[in-house]
């Protein structure tokens, strides 16, 4: 316990980095997920193919592999980002694939008559999706998206692989300095709980607030 108390400022720095990674990645992943979900339900076959290829490729590739390939492979073709930016990009792309499938499942819960009615009054597919279907779909998938947010918070720990000083990176550094891995990672675990438990409660409250009455 002394190790944690003696290094609270370092844990605080790691906590701030983890929060920044999570929030920035989630916003970008949500945008990506909605676009890819729209591709997946599009009446245009090439768009559906692109959406399917994206989801299947990203979901079936381990996150650490994507991060290492991006950070160490892309500089060889002239694309270079900082460790933090690289982590945000990869986490966004990875989580976006899961959000896309979650949103698509929400779209499938909307009654077909809703889309037919929208088309009957002259709305285009993008208008039908954005004005009629998506608002209803998103209300039905608050809980699953909340689970993905919590998973993203924990997945941000892979950023330590490229020397980003987030919570797991802090624990790894303290382990190297003190040879006390249990204490170092207990501190990191407690910090993750400080993030994930309130997030779960917040999404639970949001789900109850926007729940569709059936």
mmCIF file of C-alpha atoms in Angstrom:
data_model
loop_
_atom_site.group_PDB
_atom_site.id
_atom_site.type_symbol
_atom_site.label_atom_id
_atom_site.label_comp_id
_atom_site.label_asym_id
_atom_site.label_seq_id
_atom_site.Cartn_x
_atom_site.Cartn_y
_atom_site.Cartn_z
ATOM 1 C CA UNK A 1 0.000 0.000 0.000
ATOM 2 C CA UNK A 2 2.919 2.287 0.728
ATOM 3 C CA UNK A 3 4.048 2.036 -2.891
ATOM 4 C CA UNK A 4 0.689 3.349 -4.093
ATOM 5 C CA UNK A 5 0.539 6.185 -1.568
ATOM 6 C CA UNK A 6 4.094 7.223 -2.317
ATOM 7 C CA UNK A 7 3.310 7.453 -6.026
ATOM 8 C CA UNK A 8 -0.157 8.985 -6.039
ATOM 9 C CA UNK A 9 0.940 11.777 -8.369
ATOM 10 C CA UNK A 10 2.206 9.237 -10.894
ATOM 11 C CA UNK A 11 -1.033 7.254 -10.657
ATOM 12 C CA UNK A 12 -2.914 10.531 -11.102
ATOM 13 C CA UNK A 13 -0.997 11.192 -14.306
ATOM 14 C CA UNK A 14 -1.775 7.695 -15.536
ATOM 15 C CA UNK A 15 -5.430 8.122 -14.611
ATOM 16 C CA UNK A 16 -5.693 11.363 -16.590
ATOM 17 C CA UNK A 17 -4.089 9.720 -19.612
ATOM 18 C CA UNK A 18 -6.447 6.739 -19.379
ATOM 19 C CA UNK A 19 -9.477 9.038 -19.159
ATOM 20 C CA UNK A 20 -8.285 11.049 -22.160
ATOM 21 C CA UNK A 21 -7.607 7.885 -24.174
ATOM 22 C CA UNK A 22 -11.023 6.482 -23.317
ATOM 23 C CA UNK A 23 -13.081 9.590 -24.000
ATOM 24 C CA UNK A 24 -11.373 10.572 -27.251
ATOM 25 C CA UNK A 25 -11.434 7.000 -28.543
ATOM 26 C CA UNK A 26 -15.080 6.530 -27.602
ATOM 27 C CA UNK A 27 -16.242 9.665 -29.403
ATOM 28 C CA UNK A 28 -14.347 8.668 -32.549
ATOM 29 C CA UNK A 29 -15.409 5.008 -32.267
ATOM 30 C CA UNK A 30 -19.061 6.002 -31.907
ATOM 31 C CA UNK A 31 -18.885 8.103 -35.072
ATOM 32 C CA UNK A 32 -17.135 5.295 -36.932
ATOM 33 C CA UNK A 33 -19.618 2.740 -35.621
ATOM 34 C CA UNK A 34 -22.679 4.689 -36.744
ATOM 35 C CA UNK A 35 -21.238 5.198 -40.245
ATOM 36 C CA UNK A 36 -20.271 1.533 -40.611
ATOM 37 C CA UNK A 37 -23.666 0.414 -39.293
ATOM 38 C CA UNK A 38 -25.282 2.615 -41.941
ATOM 39 C CA UNK A 39 -23.080 0.941 -44.562
ATOM 40 C CA UNK A 40 -24.136 -2.484 -43.250
ATOM 41 C CA UNK A 41 -27.847 -1.767 -43.759
ATOM 42 C CA UNK A 42 -27.439 0.300 -46.914
ATOM 43 C CA UNK A 43 -29.339 -0.685 -50.063
ATOM 44 C CA UNK A 44 -26.085 -0.125 -51.993
ATOM 45 C CA UNK A 45 -24.197 -3.463 -52.290
ATOM 46 C CA UNK A 46 -20.641 -1.964 -52.421
ATOM 47 C CA UNK A 47 -21.285 -0.063 -49.184
ATOM 48 C CA UNK A 48 -22.577 -3.217 -47.511
ATOM 49 C CA UNK A 49 -19.454 -5.044 -48.678
ATOM 50 C CA UNK A 50 -17.172 -2.342 -47.269
ATOM 51 C CA UNK A 51 -19.020 -2.386 -43.947
ATOM 52 C CA UNK A 52 -18.888 -6.167 -43.698
ATOM 53 C CA UNK A 53 -15.188 -6.305 -44.601
ATOM 54 C CA UNK A 54 -14.352 -3.662 -42.003
ATOM 55 C CA UNK A 55 -16.277 -5.345 -39.195
ATOM 56 C CA UNK A 56 -15.060 -8.860 -39.922
ATOM 57 C CA UNK A 57 -11.424 -7.821 -40.349
ATOM 58 C CA UNK A 58 -11.172 -5.617 -37.274
ATOM 59 C CA UNK A 59 -13.223 -7.776 -34.908
ATOM 60 C CA UNK A 60 -11.157 -10.851 -35.731
ATOM 61 C CA UNK A 61 -7.758 -9.190 -35.275
ATOM 62 C CA UNK A 62 -6.365 -8.930 -31.717
ATOM 63 C CA UNK A 63 -6.116 -5.365 -30.448
ATOM 64 C CA UNK A 64 -2.412 -5.602 -29.470
ATOM 65 C CA UNK A 65 -1.615 -6.803 -32.984
ATOM 66 C CA UNK A 66 -3.392 -3.820 -34.519
ATOM 67 C CA UNK A 67 -1.604 -1.401 -32.202
ATOM 68 C CA UNK A 68 1.863 -2.813 -32.828
ATOM 69 C CA UNK A 69 1.305 -3.002 -36.585
ATOM 70 C CA UNK A 70 0.070 0.586 -36.685
ATOM 71 C CA UNK A 71 2.730 2.124 -34.456
ATOM 72 C CA UNK A 72 5.741 0.224 -35.764
ATOM 73 C CA UNK A 73 4.587 -0.609 -39.289
ATOM 74 C CA UNK A 74 3.085 2.617 -40.605
ATOM 75 C CA UNK A 75 6.251 4.727 -40.063
ATOM 76 C CA UNK A 76 7.906 2.528 -42.679
ATOM 77 C CA UNK A 77 5.534 4.029 -45.277
ATOM 78 C CA UNK A 78 5.873 7.549 -43.933
ATOM 79 C CA UNK A 79 2.854 7.643 -41.603
ATOM 80 C CA UNK A 80 3.950 8.552 -38.093
ATOM 81 C CA UNK A 81 1.986 9.591 -35.012
ATOM 82 C CA UNK A 82 2.808 10.066 -31.332
ATOM 83 C CA UNK A 83 2.226 7.173 -28.960
ATOM 84 C CA UNK A 84 -0.917 8.812 -27.574
ATOM 85 C CA UNK A 85 -2.386 9.605 -30.992
ATOM 86 C CA UNK A 86 -1.565 6.111 -32.240
ATOM 87 C CA UNK A 87 -3.366 4.556 -29.278
ATOM 88 C CA UNK A 88 -6.435 6.752 -29.825
ATOM 89 C CA UNK A 89 -6.590 5.905 -33.535
ATOM 90 C CA UNK A 90 -6.256 2.156 -33.026
ATOM 91 C CA UNK A 91 -8.676 2.033 -30.084
ATOM 92 C CA UNK A 92 -11.194 4.057 -32.122
ATOM 93 C CA UNK A 93 -10.941 1.828 -35.167
ATOM 94 C CA UNK A 94 -11.129 -1.345 -33.066
ATOM 95 C CA UNK A 95 -14.038 -0.294 -30.852
ATOM 96 C CA UNK A 96 -15.842 1.224 -33.838
ATOM 97 C CA UNK A 97 -16.309 -2.249 -35.325
ATOM 98 C CA UNK A 98 -18.081 -3.465 -32.187
ATOM 99 C CA UNK A 99 -20.204 -0.330 -31.919
ATOM 100 C CA UNK A 100 -21.200 -0.796 -35.568
ATOM 101 C CA UNK A 101 -22.585 -4.257 -34.859
ATOM 102 C CA UNK A 102 -24.326 -3.015 -31.724
ATOM 103 C CA UNK A 103 -25.978 -0.156 -33.607
ATOM 104 C CA UNK A 104 -26.913 -2.492 -36.449
ATOM 105 C CA UNK A 105 -28.641 -4.793 -33.956
ATOM 106 C CA UNK A 106 -30.534 -1.771 -32.670
ATOM 107 C CA UNK A 107 -31.565 -0.837 -36.210
ATOM 108 C CA UNK A 108 -32.920 -4.354 -36.685
ATOM 109 C CA UNK A 109 -35.198 -3.912 -33.656
ATOM 110 C CA UNK A 110 -36.995 -0.957 -35.268
ATOM 111 C CA UNK A 111 -40.239 -2.065 -36.888
ATOM 112 C CA UNK A 112 -40.001 -2.323 -40.665
ATOM 113 C CA UNK A 113 -43.157 -0.232 -40.940
ATOM 114 C CA UNK A 114 -41.253 2.773 -39.611
ATOM 115 C CA UNK A 115 -38.934 2.788 -42.605
ATOM 116 C CA UNK A 116 -41.755 2.072 -45.023
ATOM 117 C CA UNK A 117 -43.772 4.981 -43.658
ATOM 118 C CA UNK A 118 -40.756 7.289 -43.973
ATOM 119 C CA UNK A 119 -40.216 6.265 -47.582
ATOM 120 C CA UNK A 120 -43.930 6.685 -48.285
ATOM 121 C CA UNK A 121 -43.717 10.372 -47.383
ATOM 122 C CA UNK A 122 -40.720 10.847 -49.675
ATOM 123 C CA UNK A 123 -37.734 10.579 -47.328
ATOM 124 C CA UNK A 124 -34.507 9.282 -48.837
ATOM 125 C CA UNK A 125 -32.579 6.389 -47.244
ATOM 126 C CA UNK A 126 -30.121 8.711 -45.409
ATOM 127 C CA UNK A 127 -33.041 10.814 -44.149
ATOM 128 C CA UNK A 128 -34.985 7.744 -43.054
ATOM 129 C CA UNK A 129 -31.968 6.368 -41.243
ATOM 130 C CA UNK A 130 -30.928 9.585 -39.501
ATOM 131 C CA UNK A 131 -34.361 11.017 -38.686
ATOM 132 C CA UNK A 132 -36.495 7.944 -38.060
ATOM 133 C CA UNK A 133 -34.541 4.740 -37.521
ATOM 134 C CA UNK A 134 -31.333 5.727 -35.707
ATOM 135 C CA UNK A 135 -32.973 7.752 -32.924
ATOM 136 C CA UNK A 136 -35.085 4.713 -32.026
ATOM 137 C CA UNK A 137 -32.246 2.242 -32.523
ATOM 138 C CA UNK A 138 -29.818 4.096 -30.271
ATOM 139 C CA UNK A 139 -32.318 4.200 -27.416
ATOM 140 C CA UNK A 140 -32.506 0.407 -27.471
ATOM 141 C CA UNK A 141 -28.746 -0.180 -27.308
ATOM 142 C CA UNK A 142 -27.670 2.131 -24.481
ATOM 143 C CA UNK A 143 -26.725 -0.773 -22.211
ATOM 144 C CA UNK A 144 -24.607 -2.615 -24.816
ATOM 145 C CA UNK A 145 -22.857 0.621 -25.756
ATOM 146 C CA UNK A 146 -22.211 1.224 -22.066
ATOM 147 C CA UNK A 147 -20.590 -2.206 -21.872
ATOM 148 C CA UNK A 148 -18.396 -1.290 -24.830
ATOM 149 C CA UNK A 149 -17.394 1.949 -23.108
ATOM 150 C CA UNK A 150 -16.301 -0.002 -20.043
ATOM 151 C CA UNK A 151 -14.468 -2.505 -22.246
ATOM 152 C CA UNK A 152 -12.746 0.394 -24.005
ATOM 153 C CA UNK A 153 -11.633 1.808 -20.656
ATOM 154 C CA UNK A 154 -9.937 -1.499 -19.880
ATOM 155 C CA UNK A 155 -8.666 -1.986 -23.433
ATOM 156 C CA UNK A 156 -6.853 1.349 -23.184
ATOM 157 C CA UNK A 157 -4.311 -0.555 -21.092
ATOM 158 C CA UNK A 158 -2.750 -1.920 -24.291
ATOM 159 C CA UNK A 159 -1.314 1.550 -24.889
ATOM 160 C CA UNK A 160 1.490 0.665 -22.485
ATOM 161 C CA UNK A 161 2.863 -1.599 -25.237
ATOM 162 C CA UNK A 162 4.001 1.516 -27.083
ATOM 163 C CA UNK A 163 5.185 3.284 -23.910
ATOM 164 C CA UNK A 164 2.123 5.418 -23.257
ATOM 165 C CA UNK A 165 2.077 6.263 -19.553
ATOM 166 C CA UNK A 166 -1.504 5.352 -18.729
ATOM 167 C CA UNK A 167 -2.496 3.326 -15.652
ATOM 168 C CA UNK A 168 -1.033 0.022 -16.767
ATOM 169 C CA UNK A 169 2.079 1.808 -17.975
ATOM 170 C CA UNK A 170 2.426 3.391 -14.539
ATOM 171 C CA UNK A 171 2.084 0.007 -12.845
ATOM 172 C CA UNK A 172 4.660 -1.472 -15.217
ATOM 173 C CA UNK A 173 7.117 1.343 -14.506
ATOM 174 C CA UNK A 174 6.691 1.018 -10.733
ATOM 175 C CA UNK A 175 7.139 -2.752 -10.991
ATOM 176 C CA UNK A 176 10.449 -2.229 -12.781
ATOM 177 C CA UNK A 177 11.606 0.336 -10.210
ATOM 178 C CA UNK A 178 10.452 -1.416 -7.038
ATOM 179 C CA UNK A 179 10.128 -5.111 -7.936
ATOM 180 C CA UNK A 180 6.714 -5.060 -6.229
ATOM 181 C CA UNK A 181 4.282 -6.022 -9.017
ATOM 182 C CA UNK A 182 1.372 -6.942 -6.738
ATOM 183 C CA UNK A 183 1.248 -3.547 -5.031
ATOM 184 C CA UNK A 184 1.792 -1.675 -8.305
ATOM 185 C CA UNK A 185 -0.995 -3.463 -10.158
ATOM 186 C CA UNK A 186 -3.399 -3.411 -7.204
ATOM 187 C CA UNK A 187 -3.105 0.373 -7.351
ATOM 188 C CA UNK A 188 -3.796 0.361 -11.083
ATOM 189 C CA UNK A 189 -6.731 -2.022 -10.639
ATOM 190 C CA UNK A 190 -8.286 0.233 -8.001
ATOM 191 C CA UNK A 191 -7.949 3.198 -10.354
ATOM 192 C CA UNK A 192 -9.687 1.292 -13.151
ATOM 193 C CA UNK A 193 -12.546 0.501 -10.765
ATOM 194 C CA UNK A 194 -12.871 4.215 -10.004
ATOM 195 C CA UNK A 195 -13.541 4.704 -13.721
ATOM 196 C CA UNK A 196 -15.609 1.667 -14.675
ATOM 197 C CA UNK A 197 -18.051 1.457 -11.758
ATOM 198 C CA UNK A 198 -19.345 5.059 -12.096
ATOM 199 C CA UNK A 199 -19.473 4.595 -15.884
ATOM 200 C CA UNK A 200 -21.635 1.503 -15.473
ATOM 201 C CA UNK A 201 -23.972 3.341 -13.094
ATOM 202 C CA UNK A 202 -24.194 6.325 -15.447
ATOM 203 C CA UNK A 203 -25.103 4.206 -18.467
ATOM 204 C CA UNK A 204 -27.621 2.283 -16.352
ATOM 205 C CA UNK A 205 -29.304 5.545 -15.384
ATOM 206 C CA UNK A 206 -29.245 6.715 -19.011
ATOM 207 C CA UNK A 207 -30.783 3.448 -20.167
ATOM 208 C CA UNK A 208 -33.670 3.847 -17.721
ATOM 209 C CA UNK A 209 -34.155 7.454 -18.768
ATOM 210 C CA UNK A 210 -34.402 6.793 -22.502
ATOM 211 C CA UNK A 211 -35.912 3.316 -22.404
ATOM 212 C CA UNK A 212 -38.530 2.686 -25.085
ATOM 213 C CA UNK A 213 -41.901 1.975 -23.484
ATOM 214 C CA UNK A 214 -43.319 -1.221 -24.887
#
